[in-house]
Structure formats: C-alpha cells, structure tokens
Amino acid sequence: MQVVRTVKYEEELDAGFTNQVASEPGGDAIWNCLQCGTCSAICPVSIYMDKTPRRIIGLIRGGFRDEVLGSLSIWICTSCYACTVECPQQIRITDIMYIAKRMAMKESQYQRFVVPAVEEAFVKMVRKNGRLTESRMGIKVVRKSGLRSGVAMFPIAWRLMRKHRMSLLHVERMQDPASLRAVLDALEPRHAPTAPAAAPSRAAGA
Amino acid sequence: MTGYLYYPGCSLKGSGAPYEKSLLAVFSALGQELKEIPDWNCCGATAYLSVDQDMAVAMAARNLAIAEKLDGQDVVAPCSGCYLSLAKAKATLAEYPDVRARVTAALGKASLPYEGRVAVRHPLEVLLTDVGPEVLKKRVTRPLKNLRVAPYYGCAILRPYPGVPSPQAPHSLEDLCRVVGATPVDYPNKARCCGGMLTAGVQSVGLRLVEILLCEAKAADVDAVVTTCPLCQYNLEVYQERICKAKGKDVRLPILYFTQLLGMAFGLDDHALGMDQLLRVPLVAPCAGVKA
Ligand code: SF4
Ligand code: SF4
C-alpha cells in the first residue's frame, strides 16, 4: 500500500494567487473573511459542491491555486448572489467565483466539466451572430452532455416547437454583428490580472 | 422625452415569446411607449463573465451606449438576467476606473461614447412606480378573483442590484397580485434560485432546485406561479413532466409571466398575451367575469 501525504507544505502553495484574485474587480474584500460559513449555509447548491463556498474562499486565501481552479464548485455556482448579499463582511463571493472561473478557463483547468465547455460555445455563438439562438445552443449542450440527455430533451423541444417558442430554422442575429465584433476586437482578450504574482515556489512532490 | 427604451434580450425572441407579447400588450394598453433599441446585442449573460470580464462588460455597455445616443430614456429590461447584466456592467464601469478606461476606449472606436447616463429598470418596477397601483387598478376589467398565486422572484431581479425592493423581503409581485384581485400566497422560497443554467449544465442539480420550488407551490395549493424572468419561467415550466415521472409526484402547475396576469385582468385577448403558447394555463378561468 502506498502512503501519500495529504497535507501540502507551505512551499507548495502559490502565494501570489490570493493577490491575483484580490486585484480583480470584486475580489478586493477577500482578506476580511471570517470563515463564518454564512455563504455555505445560504448557497442553494453547496450540498452538491466538492468544496463549499466558505472553503473556496479559505483555499484562495491560503494560496491553494490548483485546488480552487480545478474544483467543480466554481462551475456548480449558479451566480444567484445569495451569498454575496448575506456575507457579513461584504465579500462578493459570486464575483470571486467568476474570477476563479476566468482563471480556470484561461489555464484550461476544466476539461472534465460540461458547464465551461457550454459557456465557451455560448461566447463563440454570440461573437458570431451578436445574439443567442436558444435551439442551437440546446443542440450544443446536448452534444457536450451525451446522447441520453438528448433523448430526454426531445419531448420538451417538440412541445416548444409546436408552441412556436423554439425553431430549428430561425437564427437570431443582429443586422450587423460586425459592429459588435468591432467593440470586442478593440479589447485585449482575457485581460490578465495586474497584481504582481509572488515568485511561484511550487516544489515537485506530494 | 416620453416612453422607454426596450431591451428585449435573446430569450424574449425565442422561448420567452409569451413574455414579449404580454409585455408589449400591457404597455400599449396603458399608453406607455416601448421603443426597441436598434440592433441591440446579447447582454453577455453569465457565460461571457466566466470567460472575459472586459468583453462581458463591453457587450452589455454597448446597448447602454446606443440608448444614450438616442434620447437617453430609461432602458427597460424584462429578462431578469439581462437586467442584471446591464445593471452590473453599469456598476462595474462606475466603480472600477481601469475597466472603464479599457471598455470606453473600445466603445469609442465604434463611435459609441459611454457616460453611464441611462437608468436600467425592470418593467415590474416601472409599472408599480411610474404607472402606479391606482392607475393599474382602474384599468382592471376582469378581476382575477379566486386565483391563488405563488409570487416567484428568483435571483437576478433582486440581487445584488435590486430592481424591485428589497432583496430580503420583496413584495412587488404580491402588490401586483392584489391590484388584479388575485390572492398571493406565502411562498418562502420566492427568492431562491431556479437553477439558472444548471438545468442544462448539471441537470441533476438543476432539476432538484426546480422540484423544490414546484413542490412548495403545490403544497400551498396555488393555481399558478407568477414569474418575472424567462429563464425562471422556462425552468419551472418545461421540466414538470420529467420531474413527475422521475419522482412520482405531481408537480404540474401553470407558470405565468406577471405581464400575463396583468393582461388577463385588463381583459386583453389570450392570444395577444401569448397564453396559447404556454404549456399549461390556469384552470381557474380568468374570464369568470365577476366584478369586484
Ligand atoms: S459569509 Fe463571508 S465572511 Fe462568512 S465565510 Fe463566507 S465569505 Fe467568509
Ligand atoms: S452565487 Fe454561487 S456560491 Fe453564492 S450562493 Fe449562489 S450558487 Fe452559491
């Protein structure tokens, strides 16, 4: 039997991670967390998370970069903002979840999950047409999540089509999607956080 | 400078068609102008914010910049998700100068100067504040007596930029129910999340959230749930059969838009309100015609 160390040494943490998160809009109050757990208690999906919102905040403060960016929690978060309005320390937990999502996307730390793949597809479609076509998005979701979900969605799609609330032919688009792309292209993609990242000292091991 | 600028968003042009129909019908019945923002683009939703913040803010702000360029009237965003995206972009641009510098520069290149002058509002608040309960009440010709309604707000209209008062104890839908003569029941989970995009992304979790909301409404013995958001309406409506089958309990209920409730009480035509596009309509005939 192989025995593994389950606790990280301090030198294996990423000390710059917390600053990076704190420097992004919405991340600034993270140092004030009391670890009171109000966020985890109010969160409607914390019972499905691999790490509760309180733990995510704690792990960010501790510099546990890979644990946070690789967690399913950030993709289970529905952005309901219940935690944000209840936090006694005015920490914008929802925004911090978004910051973590963006970092995970940037580092492609998300391959095993459906949600980020769907979000990338959403962004691609909106960039192209300026708007979203729900039916096309639905097809993309089904393709990412497997045949069984497609079979389950069929009766729903059929009923919506009969009610003229969904169409496979109609594509919702702007008259001039290029005018939106002109704005987006004028921005530097995935703007990097400005905080000076402390020298990463992640030794191999563990 | 009268009337409002209307930001439909993608859902109202698709599965949320009954919302658009009933919204336009109700506003026109009240003589309030809603002018669609020309060549609007997607608000960015939650997806864009997970990918790129500057671009997410720029997406939403482009619509606001167009509104400024017109007459600068208030922007009415009926989809709670769009309402939140637009309000959040506006707040982010006001609060974070570096984001503002980058985004306004990009908008400037498209000759869309952004100053942050227009207000972003939800039609529920517009109807209750600008038009007012008294005027609405006068327009009611078919009071919805005997209709028991669960008022459901969801998240985005309340948090973190409340479009109606207040995040912890909202009451606008209850007020509206009373205006039309219906009975709003006590619905403790009225501000709980409907699952949002999880019903697509992580369906087992998303559907559980839907189930909780439907069961509670059923237990309160309501005739319908009334919503303010196309995603809430969709989630609560389309998965009912599947939840019935999987959980062996009856969660079938009509899920209405608040604009349909109002339109019904105004005596507007079912077709004009998109009632025929719902998967389920209230059994208590709205046309009972009992005068209050
Ligand atoms: S509610 Fe706020 S202070 Fe309490 S654990 Fe969560 S983030 Fe920390
Ligand atoms: S915003 Fe996310 S983390 Fe916060 S309560 Fe909602 S689902 Fe939970």
Short mmCIF file of C-alpha atoms and ligand atoms in Angstrom, two decimals:
data_model
loop_
_atom_site.label_atom_id
_atom_site.label_comp_id
_atom_site.label_asym_id
_atom_site.label_seq_id
_atom_site.Cartn_x
_atom_site.Cartn_y
_atom_site.Cartn_z
CA MET A 1 0.00 0.00 0.00
CA GLN A 2 1.32 3.36 -0.98
CA VAL A 3 1.08 6.05 1.67
CA VAL A 4 0.66 9.61 0.40
CA ARG A 5 0.92 12.89 2.18
CA THR A 6 -2.49 14.60 2.11
CA VAL A 7 -1.46 17.95 3.53
CA LYS A 8 0.54 20.44 1.48
CA TYR A 9 3.74 22.08 2.63
CA GLU A 10 3.66 25.83 2.59
CA GLU A 11 6.31 25.94 -0.10
CA GLU A 12 3.97 24.07 -2.42
CA LEU A 13 1.33 26.77 -2.27
CA ASP A 14 1.04 29.67 -4.66
CA ALA A 15 1.48 32.76 -2.53
CA GLY A 16 0.67 35.08 -5.43
CA PHE A 17 -2.72 33.50 -6.05
CA THR A 18 -4.57 35.41 -3.33
CA ASN A 19 -3.24 38.76 -4.53
CA GLN A 20 -4.15 37.89 -8.07
CA VAL A 21 -7.75 37.21 -7.06
CA ALA A 22 -7.90 40.21 -4.74
CA SER A 23 -6.71 42.54 -7.51
CA GLU A 24 -9.61 41.66 -9.82
CA PRO A 25 -12.84 43.67 -9.64
CA GLY A 26 -14.98 42.19 -6.88
CA GLY A 27 -12.11 40.31 -5.25
CA ASP A 28 -10.84 43.10 -3.03
CA ALA A 29 -12.61 42.25 0.24
CA ILE A 30 -11.42 38.64 0.37
CA TRP A 31 -8.96 39.35 3.20
CA ASN A 32 -11.86 40.19 5.52
CA CYS A 33 -13.37 36.69 5.50
CA LEU A 34 -14.19 35.39 8.98
CA GLN A 35 -14.80 31.83 7.78
CA CYS A 36 -18.23 32.13 9.39
CA GLY A 37 -19.88 29.83 6.82
CA THR A 38 -22.89 32.04 6.12
CA CYS A 39 -22.18 31.73 2.39
CA SER A 40 -22.16 27.94 2.50
CA ALA A 41 -25.35 27.88 4.56
CA ILE A 42 -27.34 30.11 2.22
CA CYS A 43 -25.96 28.64 -1.02
CA PRO A 44 -28.68 26.56 -2.70
CA VAL A 45 -26.13 24.22 -4.28
CA SER A 46 -23.36 23.98 -1.67
CA ILE A 47 -24.51 20.42 -0.83
CA TYR A 48 -23.52 19.41 -4.36
CA MET A 49 -20.15 21.14 -4.35
CA ASP A 50 -16.85 19.37 -3.85
CA LYS A 51 -15.76 22.42 -1.83
CA THR A 52 -18.29 24.73 -0.21
CA PRO A 53 -18.13 28.50 -0.89
CA ARG A 54 -16.55 29.10 2.55
CA ARG A 55 -13.84 26.57 1.74
CA ILE A 56 -13.25 28.10 -1.69
CA ILE A 57 -12.67 31.49 -0.06
CA GLY A 58 -10.42 29.90 2.57
CA LEU A 59 -8.43 27.99 -0.03
CA ILE A 60 -7.92 31.11 -2.14
CA ARG A 61 -6.62 32.94 0.91
CA GLY A 62 -4.27 30.08 1.61
CA GLY A 63 -2.88 30.05 -1.92
CA PHE A 64 -4.32 26.67 -2.92
CA ARG A 65 -4.46 27.54 -6.58
CA ASP A 66 -4.90 24.13 -8.17
CA GLU A 67 -7.48 23.00 -5.62
CA VAL A 68 -9.63 26.05 -6.39
CA LEU A 69 -9.22 26.22 -10.15
CA GLY A 70 -9.70 22.50 -10.55
CA SER A 71 -12.81 22.30 -8.38
CA LEU A 72 -16.27 21.55 -9.64
CA SER A 73 -17.72 24.08 -7.18
CA ILE A 74 -16.94 27.08 -9.34
CA TRP A 75 -18.92 25.54 -12.19
CA ILE A 76 -21.83 24.48 -10.00
CA CYS A 77 -22.25 28.04 -8.72
CA THR A 78 -25.36 29.43 -10.43
CA SER A 79 -24.43 33.09 -9.79
CA CYS A 80 -27.51 33.52 -7.61
CA TYR A 81 -25.76 36.13 -5.41
CA ALA A 82 -27.45 34.82 -2.24
CA CYS A 83 -24.03 34.52 -0.59
CA THR A 84 -22.95 37.98 -1.71
CA VAL A 85 -25.89 39.78 -0.15
CA GLU A 86 -25.70 37.78 3.10
CA CYS A 87 -21.94 37.86 3.75
CA PRO A 88 -21.36 39.86 6.97
CA GLN A 89 -18.01 41.06 5.58
CA GLN A 90 -19.34 42.31 2.23
CA ILE A 91 -17.24 39.83 0.34
CA ARG A 92 -18.51 39.44 -3.21
CA ILE A 93 -18.30 35.68 -3.26
CA THR A 94 -20.16 35.40 -6.57
CA ASP A 95 -17.66 37.72 -8.24
CA ILE A 96 -14.82 35.69 -6.74
CA MET A 97 -16.37 32.55 -8.24
CA TYR A 98 -16.35 34.35 -11.60
CA ILE A 99 -12.70 35.34 -11.14
CA ALA A 100 -11.84 31.70 -10.44
CA LYS A 101 -13.86 30.60 -13.48
CA ARG A 102 -11.97 33.00 -15.72
CA MET A 103 -8.60 31.88 -14.38
CA ALA A 104 -9.57 28.22 -14.80
CA MET A 105 -10.73 28.92 -18.37
CA LYS A 106 -7.51 30.69 -19.14
CA GLU A 107 -5.45 27.80 -17.87
CA SER A 108 -7.79 25.21 -19.38
CA GLN A 109 -8.22 23.59 -15.97
CA TYR A 110 -11.71 22.44 -16.75
CA GLN A 111 -11.80 19.72 -19.38
CA ARG A 112 -13.86 17.30 -17.34
CA PHE A 113 -16.84 19.60 -16.85
CA VAL A 114 -19.74 20.34 -19.18
CA VAL A 115 -20.54 23.87 -17.97
CA PRO A 116 -17.37 25.68 -19.09
CA ALA A 117 -17.44 23.94 -22.46
CA VAL A 118 -21.01 25.14 -22.93
CA GLU A 119 -20.04 28.65 -21.87
CA GLU A 120 -17.26 28.75 -24.44
CA ALA A 121 -19.74 27.66 -27.10
CA PHE A 122 -22.13 30.40 -25.97
CA VAL A 123 -19.42 33.05 -26.29
CA LYS A 124 -18.48 31.80 -29.74
CA MET A 125 -22.06 31.95 -30.99
CA VAL A 126 -22.69 35.40 -29.58
CA ARG A 127 -19.46 36.69 -31.08
CA LYS A 128 -20.57 35.44 -34.46
CA ASN A 129 -24.24 36.45 -34.51
CA GLY A 130 -24.37 39.10 -31.81
CA ARG A 131 -27.24 37.20 -30.23
CA LEU A 132 -28.07 33.75 -28.94
CA THR A 133 -30.26 31.21 -30.70
CA GLU A 134 -31.61 29.01 -27.92
CA SER A 135 -32.30 25.97 -30.10
CA ARG A 136 -28.75 25.94 -31.49
CA MET A 137 -27.36 26.37 -28.00
CA GLY A 138 -29.55 23.48 -26.84
CA ILE A 139 -28.09 21.26 -29.52
CA LYS A 140 -24.58 22.19 -28.38
CA VAL A 141 -25.43 21.40 -24.76
CA VAL A 142 -26.79 18.02 -25.78
CA ARG A 143 -23.68 17.27 -27.81
CA LYS A 144 -21.47 18.04 -24.83
CA SER A 145 -23.53 16.13 -22.30
CA GLY A 146 -24.26 12.98 -24.22
CA LEU A 147 -26.93 11.07 -26.08
CA ARG A 148 -29.09 10.30 -23.06
CA SER A 149 -29.70 13.95 -22.31
CA GLY A 150 -30.58 14.47 -25.97
CA VAL A 151 -33.23 11.79 -25.84
CA ALA A 152 -34.62 13.31 -22.64
CA MET A 153 -34.74 16.80 -24.18
CA PHE A 154 -36.55 15.69 -27.32
CA PRO A 155 -40.14 15.80 -25.96
CA ILE A 156 -39.50 19.22 -24.44
CA ALA A 157 -38.10 20.61 -27.67
CA TRP A 158 -41.01 19.15 -29.60
CA ARG A 159 -43.59 20.76 -27.33
CA LEU A 160 -41.84 24.13 -27.50
CA MET A 161 -41.63 23.96 -31.28
CA ARG A 162 -45.34 23.28 -31.51
CA LYS A 163 -45.94 26.36 -29.37
CA HIS A 164 -43.69 28.44 -31.65
CA ARG A 165 -41.26 29.04 -28.83
CA MET A 166 -38.43 27.20 -30.48
CA SER A 167 -37.39 26.76 -34.08
CA LEU A 168 -34.61 24.80 -35.68
CA LEU A 169 -34.59 27.06 -38.72
CA HIS A 170 -34.64 30.53 -37.26
CA VAL A 171 -31.29 32.03 -36.28
CA GLU A 172 -31.50 35.06 -34.01
CA ARG A 173 -28.89 37.55 -35.15
CA MET A 174 -28.10 41.26 -35.29
CA GLN A 175 -28.48 43.12 -38.56
CA ASP A 176 -24.81 43.98 -38.29
CA PRO A 177 -22.90 41.62 -35.97
CA ALA A 178 -19.64 43.14 -37.20
CA SER A 179 -20.46 46.31 -35.28
CA LEU A 180 -20.34 44.28 -32.05
CA ARG A 181 -17.19 42.44 -33.05
CA ALA A 182 -15.51 45.79 -33.67
CA VAL A 183 -16.00 46.63 -29.99
CA LEU A 184 -14.86 43.22 -28.76
CA ASP A 185 -11.81 43.17 -31.02
CA ALA A 186 -10.70 46.51 -29.62
CA LEU A 187 -10.19 44.81 -26.26
CA GLU A 188 -7.22 42.76 -25.24
CA PRO A 189 -8.57 39.22 -24.81
CA ARG A 190 -8.64 37.77 -21.31
CA HIS A 191 -7.08 40.76 -19.69
CA ALA A 192 -4.52 39.48 -17.19
CA PRO A 193 -4.78 40.38 -13.50
CA THR A 194 -2.47 43.25 -12.67
CA ALA A 195 -1.16 42.11 -9.28
CA PRO A 196 2.48 41.22 -9.12
CA ALA A 197 2.45 37.49 -8.72
CA ALA A 198 4.81 36.42 -5.98
CA ALA A 199 7.51 34.09 -7.16
CA PRO A 200 5.82 30.73 -7.51
CA SER A 201 7.64 28.27 -5.36
CA ARG A 202 5.87 25.06 -6.06
CA ALA A 203 8.22 22.23 -5.48
CA ALA A 204 7.52 18.92 -7.02
CA GLY A 205 6.40 16.28 -4.62
CA ALA A 206 3.31 15.44 -2.63
CA MET B 1 -38.87 62.69 -23.73
CA THR B 2 -41.55 60.16 -23.05
CA GLY B 3 -41.68 56.42 -23.12
CA TYR B 4 -38.97 53.88 -22.53
CA LEU B 5 -36.28 52.14 -24.49
CA TYR B 6 -36.87 48.43 -24.68
CA TYR B 7 -34.07 45.88 -24.42
CA PRO B 8 -35.67 42.50 -25.28
CA GLY B 9 -32.69 40.17 -25.00
CA CYS B 10 -32.40 36.84 -26.77
CA SER B 11 -34.88 34.81 -24.68
CA LEU B 12 -37.84 37.06 -25.40
CA LYS B 13 -37.23 36.48 -29.10
CA GLY B 14 -37.31 32.72 -28.53
CA SER B 15 -38.76 30.60 -25.74
CA GLY B 16 -39.83 33.74 -23.88
CA ALA B 17 -42.10 34.89 -26.72
CA PRO B 18 -45.21 34.95 -24.47
CA TYR B 19 -43.38 37.37 -22.20
CA GLU B 20 -42.62 39.78 -25.05
CA LYS B 21 -46.18 39.58 -26.36
CA SER B 22 -47.80 40.20 -22.99
CA LEU B 23 -45.32 42.93 -22.05
CA LEU B 24 -45.94 44.88 -25.25
CA ALA B 25 -49.71 44.34 -24.96
CA VAL B 26 -49.84 45.59 -21.38
CA PHE B 27 -47.65 48.63 -22.00
CA SER B 28 -49.65 49.58 -25.05
CA ALA B 29 -52.94 49.14 -23.15
CA LEU B 30 -51.57 51.62 -20.63
CA GLY B 31 -50.45 54.04 -23.34
CA GLN B 32 -46.79 53.62 -22.43
CA GLU B 33 -44.36 53.58 -25.32
CA LEU B 34 -41.67 50.91 -25.52
CA LYS B 35 -39.15 51.52 -28.29
CA GLU B 36 -36.82 48.63 -29.11
CA ILE B 37 -33.14 49.56 -29.01
CA PRO B 38 -31.92 49.38 -32.61
CA ASP B 39 -29.64 46.46 -33.39
CA TRP B 40 -29.13 45.52 -29.74
CA ASN B 41 -26.76 42.68 -28.94
CA CYS B 42 -26.81 39.85 -26.38
CA CYS B 43 -26.24 41.14 -22.82
CA GLY B 44 -23.45 38.60 -22.33
CA ALA B 45 -25.39 36.64 -19.70
CA THR B 46 -23.46 34.68 -17.11
CA ALA B 47 -21.41 32.88 -19.75
CA TYR B 48 -19.39 35.82 -21.00
CA LEU B 49 -18.45 36.82 -17.46
CA SER B 50 -16.94 33.39 -16.97
CA VAL B 51 -14.71 33.87 -19.98
CA ASP B 52 -13.65 37.50 -20.19
CA GLN B 53 -14.69 40.33 -17.93
CA ASP B 54 -13.83 43.30 -20.14
CA MET B 55 -15.73 41.78 -23.04
CA ALA B 56 -18.68 40.88 -20.84
CA VAL B 57 -18.93 44.47 -19.62
CA ALA B 58 -18.45 45.84 -23.14
CA MET B 59 -21.24 43.64 -24.51
CA ALA B 60 -23.76 44.98 -22.02
CA ALA B 61 -22.43 48.55 -22.20
CA ARG B 62 -22.73 48.71 -25.99
CA ASN B 63 -26.51 48.54 -25.59
CA LEU B 64 -26.46 51.26 -22.95
CA ALA B 65 -24.26 53.45 -25.17
CA ILE B 66 -26.77 53.13 -28.02
CA ALA B 67 -29.52 54.11 -25.59
CA GLU B 68 -27.53 57.18 -24.56
CA LYS B 69 -27.06 58.13 -28.17
CA LEU B 70 -30.82 58.03 -28.70
CA ASP B 71 -32.78 60.09 -26.22
CA GLY B 72 -31.31 58.62 -23.10
CA GLN B 73 -34.66 57.42 -21.78
CA ASP B 74 -34.70 54.66 -19.20
CA VAL B 75 -33.89 51.20 -20.50
CA VAL B 76 -36.49 48.58 -19.65
CA ALA B 77 -35.08 45.05 -19.49
CA PRO B 78 -37.81 42.44 -18.87
CA CYS B 79 -35.48 39.44 -18.66
CA SER B 80 -34.11 39.43 -15.12
CA GLY B 81 -30.83 38.02 -16.41
CA CYS B 82 -30.45 40.85 -18.92
CA TYR B 83 -31.48 43.34 -16.26
CA LEU B 84 -28.66 42.08 -14.05
CA SER B 85 -26.05 42.05 -16.84
CA LEU B 86 -26.86 45.62 -17.80
CA ALA B 87 -27.01 46.85 -14.19
CA LYS B 88 -23.81 45.03 -13.31
CA ALA B 89 -21.94 46.46 -16.29
CA LYS B 90 -23.07 49.95 -15.35
CA ALA B 91 -22.00 49.45 -11.73
CA THR B 92 -18.65 47.92 -12.70
CA LEU B 93 -17.88 50.81 -15.05
CA ALA B 94 -18.73 53.30 -12.31
CA GLU B 95 -16.69 51.53 -9.64
CA TYR B 96 -13.55 50.36 -11.44
CA PRO B 97 -11.71 53.09 -13.40
CA ASP B 98 -9.35 50.68 -15.15
CA VAL B 99 -12.20 48.57 -16.53
CA ARG B 100 -13.96 51.77 -17.53
CA ALA B 101 -10.88 53.07 -19.35
CA ARG B 102 -10.47 49.91 -21.39
CA VAL B 103 -14.16 49.43 -22.17
CA THR B 104 -14.94 53.05 -23.05
CA ALA B 105 -11.89 53.12 -25.33
CA ALA B 106 -13.22 50.07 -27.18
CA LEU B 107 -16.71 51.55 -27.43
CA GLY B 108 -15.21 54.84 -28.55
CA LYS B 109 -13.61 53.11 -31.52
CA ALA B 110 -17.11 52.15 -32.62
CA SER B 111 -18.26 55.77 -32.15
CA LEU B 112 -20.29 54.82 -29.12
CA PRO B 113 -19.25 57.13 -26.30
CA TYR B 114 -20.37 55.83 -22.91
CA GLU B 115 -21.09 58.10 -19.97
CA GLY B 116 -23.34 55.97 -17.82
CA ARG B 117 -26.35 58.28 -18.10
CA VAL B 118 -29.20 55.87 -18.72
CA ALA B 119 -31.06 54.06 -15.97
CA VAL B 120 -31.62 50.31 -16.22
CA ARG B 121 -35.02 49.18 -14.95
CA HIS B 122 -37.23 46.12 -14.73
CA PRO B 123 -40.79 46.51 -16.09
CA LEU B 124 -42.34 45.24 -12.83
CA GLU B 125 -40.86 48.22 -11.02
CA VAL B 126 -41.76 50.59 -13.87
CA LEU B 127 -45.40 49.51 -13.76
CA LEU B 128 -45.66 49.80 -9.99
CA THR B 129 -43.71 53.04 -9.64
CA ASP B 130 -44.22 55.13 -12.79
CA VAL B 131 -47.71 53.97 -13.68
CA GLY B 132 -48.73 53.14 -10.12
CA PRO B 133 -51.14 50.69 -8.50
CA GLU B 134 -54.06 53.10 -8.65
CA VAL B 135 -53.90 53.56 -12.41
CA LEU B 136 -53.36 49.84 -12.91
CA LYS B 137 -56.36 49.05 -10.73
CA LYS B 138 -58.57 51.38 -12.76
CA ARG B 139 -57.67 49.51 -15.92
CA VAL B 140 -58.71 46.13 -14.45
CA THR B 141 -61.93 44.91 -16.07
CA ARG B 142 -61.72 41.20 -15.18
CA PRO B 143 -60.58 40.87 -11.57
CA LEU B 144 -58.88 37.52 -11.10
CA LYS B 145 -60.96 36.56 -8.09
CA ASN B 146 -60.32 33.10 -6.66
CA LEU B 147 -56.92 32.86 -8.34
CA ARG B 148 -54.28 31.76 -5.84
CA VAL B 149 -50.82 32.73 -6.98
CA ALA B 150 -47.29 31.92 -5.80
CA PRO B 151 -45.16 35.04 -6.35
CA TYR B 152 -41.74 33.91 -7.55
CA TYR B 153 -38.90 36.42 -7.97
CA GLY B 154 -35.82 34.28 -8.47
CA CYS B 155 -32.43 35.92 -8.10
CA ALA B 156 -31.36 38.39 -10.72
CA ILE B 157 -34.13 40.96 -10.25
CA LEU B 158 -33.29 41.13 -6.53
CA ARG B 159 -29.57 40.56 -6.10
CA PRO B 160 -27.17 42.23 -5.91
CA TYR B 161 -28.70 45.25 -7.70
CA PRO B 162 -32.33 45.23 -6.56
CA GLY B 163 -34.60 46.14 -9.46
CA VAL B 164 -37.54 45.98 -7.08
CA PRO B 165 -37.43 46.46 -3.31
CA SER B 166 -35.93 44.61 -1.48
CA PRO B 167 -33.51 41.66 -1.69
CA GLN B 168 -34.55 40.14 1.65
CA ALA B 169 -38.26 40.92 1.63
CA PRO B 170 -39.58 41.61 -1.87
CA HIS B 171 -43.27 42.45 -2.17
CA SER B 172 -43.83 43.87 -5.68
CA LEU B 173 -45.40 40.72 -7.10
CA GLU B 174 -47.70 40.48 -4.08
CA ASP B 175 -48.68 44.11 -4.66
CA LEU B 176 -49.40 43.33 -8.30
CA CYS B 177 -51.49 40.28 -7.37
CA ARG B 178 -53.62 42.45 -5.11
CA VAL B 179 -54.03 45.01 -7.91
CA VAL B 180 -55.55 42.35 -10.16
CA GLY B 181 -57.68 40.85 -7.39
CA ALA B 182 -55.73 37.60 -7.09
CA THR B 183 -54.55 36.12 -3.80
CA PRO B 184 -50.77 35.93 -3.32
CA VAL B 185 -49.85 33.04 -1.04
CA ASP B 186 -46.95 32.96 1.37
CA TYR B 187 -44.13 31.46 -0.69
CA PRO B 188 -40.99 31.34 1.49
CA ASN B 189 -38.68 30.25 -1.34
CA LYS B 190 -39.75 33.11 -3.57
CA ALA B 191 -36.20 34.46 -3.86
CA ARG B 192 -34.47 31.10 -4.13
CA CYS B 193 -32.57 30.20 -7.28
CA CYS B 194 -34.43 28.29 -10.06
CA GLY B 195 -31.23 26.58 -11.09
CA GLY B 196 -30.40 29.04 -13.85
CA MET B 197 -28.24 27.44 -16.50
CA LEU B 198 -27.59 24.40 -14.28
CA THR B 199 -30.73 22.76 -15.66
CA ALA B 200 -28.69 22.50 -18.86
CA GLY B 201 -25.17 22.13 -17.47
CA VAL B 202 -25.58 19.88 -14.43
CA GLN B 203 -29.10 18.65 -14.86
CA SER B 204 -29.41 16.50 -11.73
CA VAL B 205 -28.72 19.53 -9.55
CA GLY B 206 -30.71 22.00 -11.64
CA LEU B 207 -33.82 19.84 -11.69
CA ARG B 208 -33.66 19.32 -7.93
CA LEU B 209 -33.86 23.10 -7.43
CA VAL B 210 -36.85 23.25 -9.77
CA GLU B 211 -38.51 20.37 -7.93
CA ILE B 212 -38.17 22.13 -4.57
CA LEU B 213 -39.85 25.27 -5.91
CA LEU B 214 -42.67 23.40 -7.63
CA CYS B 215 -43.38 21.17 -4.62
CA GLU B 216 -43.63 24.15 -2.35
CA ALA B 217 -46.03 25.90 -4.70
CA LYS B 218 -48.10 22.72 -4.95
CA ALA B 219 -48.21 22.43 -1.18
CA ALA B 220 -49.53 25.98 -1.00
CA ASP B 221 -52.35 24.87 -3.28
CA VAL B 222 -51.90 27.58 -5.88
CA ASP B 223 -53.47 27.89 -9.31
CA ALA B 224 -50.31 29.31 -10.84
CA VAL B 225 -46.80 30.54 -10.16
CA VAL B 226 -46.07 34.01 -11.46
CA THR B 227 -42.55 34.91 -12.63
CA THR B 228 -40.52 37.91 -13.75
CA CYS B 229 -37.88 36.15 -15.83
CA PRO B 230 -37.88 33.98 -18.96
CA LEU B 231 -35.27 31.58 -17.58
CA CYS B 232 -37.22 31.05 -14.34
CA GLN B 233 -40.40 30.54 -16.35
CA TYR B 234 -38.69 28.06 -18.66
CA ASN B 235 -37.05 26.07 -15.88
CA LEU B 236 -40.23 25.86 -13.81
CA GLU B 237 -42.43 25.01 -16.78
CA VAL B 238 -40.70 22.65 -19.16
CA TYR B 239 -39.27 20.07 -16.74
CA GLN B 240 -42.54 19.36 -14.91
CA GLU B 241 -43.38 16.13 -16.74
CA ARG B 242 -39.90 14.79 -16.26
CA ILE B 243 -39.90 15.53 -12.52
CA CYS B 244 -43.35 13.91 -12.22
CA LYS B 245 -42.05 10.78 -13.84
CA ALA B 246 -38.73 10.61 -12.01
CA LYS B 247 -40.05 11.45 -8.56
CA GLY B 248 -43.54 10.04 -8.76
CA LYS B 249 -45.14 13.24 -7.52
CA ASP B 250 -47.46 15.63 -9.25
CA VAL B 251 -45.73 18.97 -9.75
CA ARG B 252 -47.77 20.15 -12.73
CA LEU B 253 -48.64 23.82 -12.45
CA PRO B 254 -49.19 26.74 -14.82
CA ILE B 255 -46.23 29.15 -14.78
CA LEU B 256 -47.22 32.65 -15.85
CA TYR B 257 -45.41 35.90 -16.51
CA PHE B 258 -46.55 38.78 -14.33
CA THR B 259 -47.41 40.67 -17.51
CA GLN B 260 -49.82 37.88 -18.48
CA LEU B 261 -51.50 38.10 -15.09
CA LEU B 262 -51.94 41.84 -15.56
CA GLY B 263 -53.10 41.46 -19.17
CA MET B 264 -55.68 38.86 -18.18
CA ALA B 265 -57.10 41.26 -15.60
CA PHE B 266 -57.11 44.03 -18.21
CA GLY B 267 -59.35 41.78 -20.29
CA LEU B 268 -56.82 41.50 -23.09
CA ASP B 269 -57.10 38.72 -25.61
CA ASP B 270 -55.44 35.39 -24.68
CA HIS B 271 -53.63 35.25 -27.99
CA ALA B 272 -52.28 38.78 -27.60
CA LEU B 273 -50.87 37.71 -24.22
CA GLY B 274 -49.26 34.56 -25.57
CA MET B 275 -51.40 32.41 -23.24
CA ASP B 276 -51.77 29.88 -26.05
CA GLN B 277 -48.00 29.48 -26.13
CA LEU B 278 -47.73 28.29 -22.53
CA LEU B 279 -47.51 24.58 -21.94
CA ARG B 280 -50.15 24.85 -19.24
CA VAL B 281 -52.71 27.55 -18.47
CA PRO B 282 -54.53 28.18 -15.19
CA LEU B 283 -57.62 26.04 -14.77
CA VAL B 284 -59.50 28.75 -12.93
CA ALA B 285 -60.93 30.55 -15.91
CA PRO B 286 -59.67 34.12 -15.82
CA CYS B 287 -62.80 35.12 -17.70
CA ALA B 288 -65.00 34.34 -14.70
CA GLY B 289 -66.01 37.93 -15.17
CA VAL B 290 -67.00 38.52 -11.57
CA LYS B 291 -66.85 42.22 -10.96
CA ALA B 292 -65.01 43.21 -7.81
S1 SF4 C 1 -20.07 34.61 4.51
FE1 SF4 C 1 -18.37 35.99 4.04
S2 SF4 C 1 -17.17 36.10 5.93
FE2 SF4 C 1 -18.53 34.31 6.12
S3 SF4 C 1 -17.28 32.57 5.36
FE3 SF4 C 1 -18.47 33.34 3.62
S4 SF4 C 1 -17.08 34.81 2.64
FE4 SF4 C 1 -16.27 34.46 4.69
S1 SF4 C 2 -23.70 32.78 -6.03
FE1 SF4 C 2 -22.87 30.71 -6.24
S2 SF4 C 2 -21.73 30.35 -4.35
FE2 SF4 C 2 -23.06 32.09 -3.98
S3 SF4 C 2 -24.89 31.23 -3.05
FE3 SF4 C 2 -25.28 31.36 -5.25
S4 SF4 C 2 -24.66 29.38 -6.11
FE4 SF4 C 2 -23.78 29.53 -4.03
#
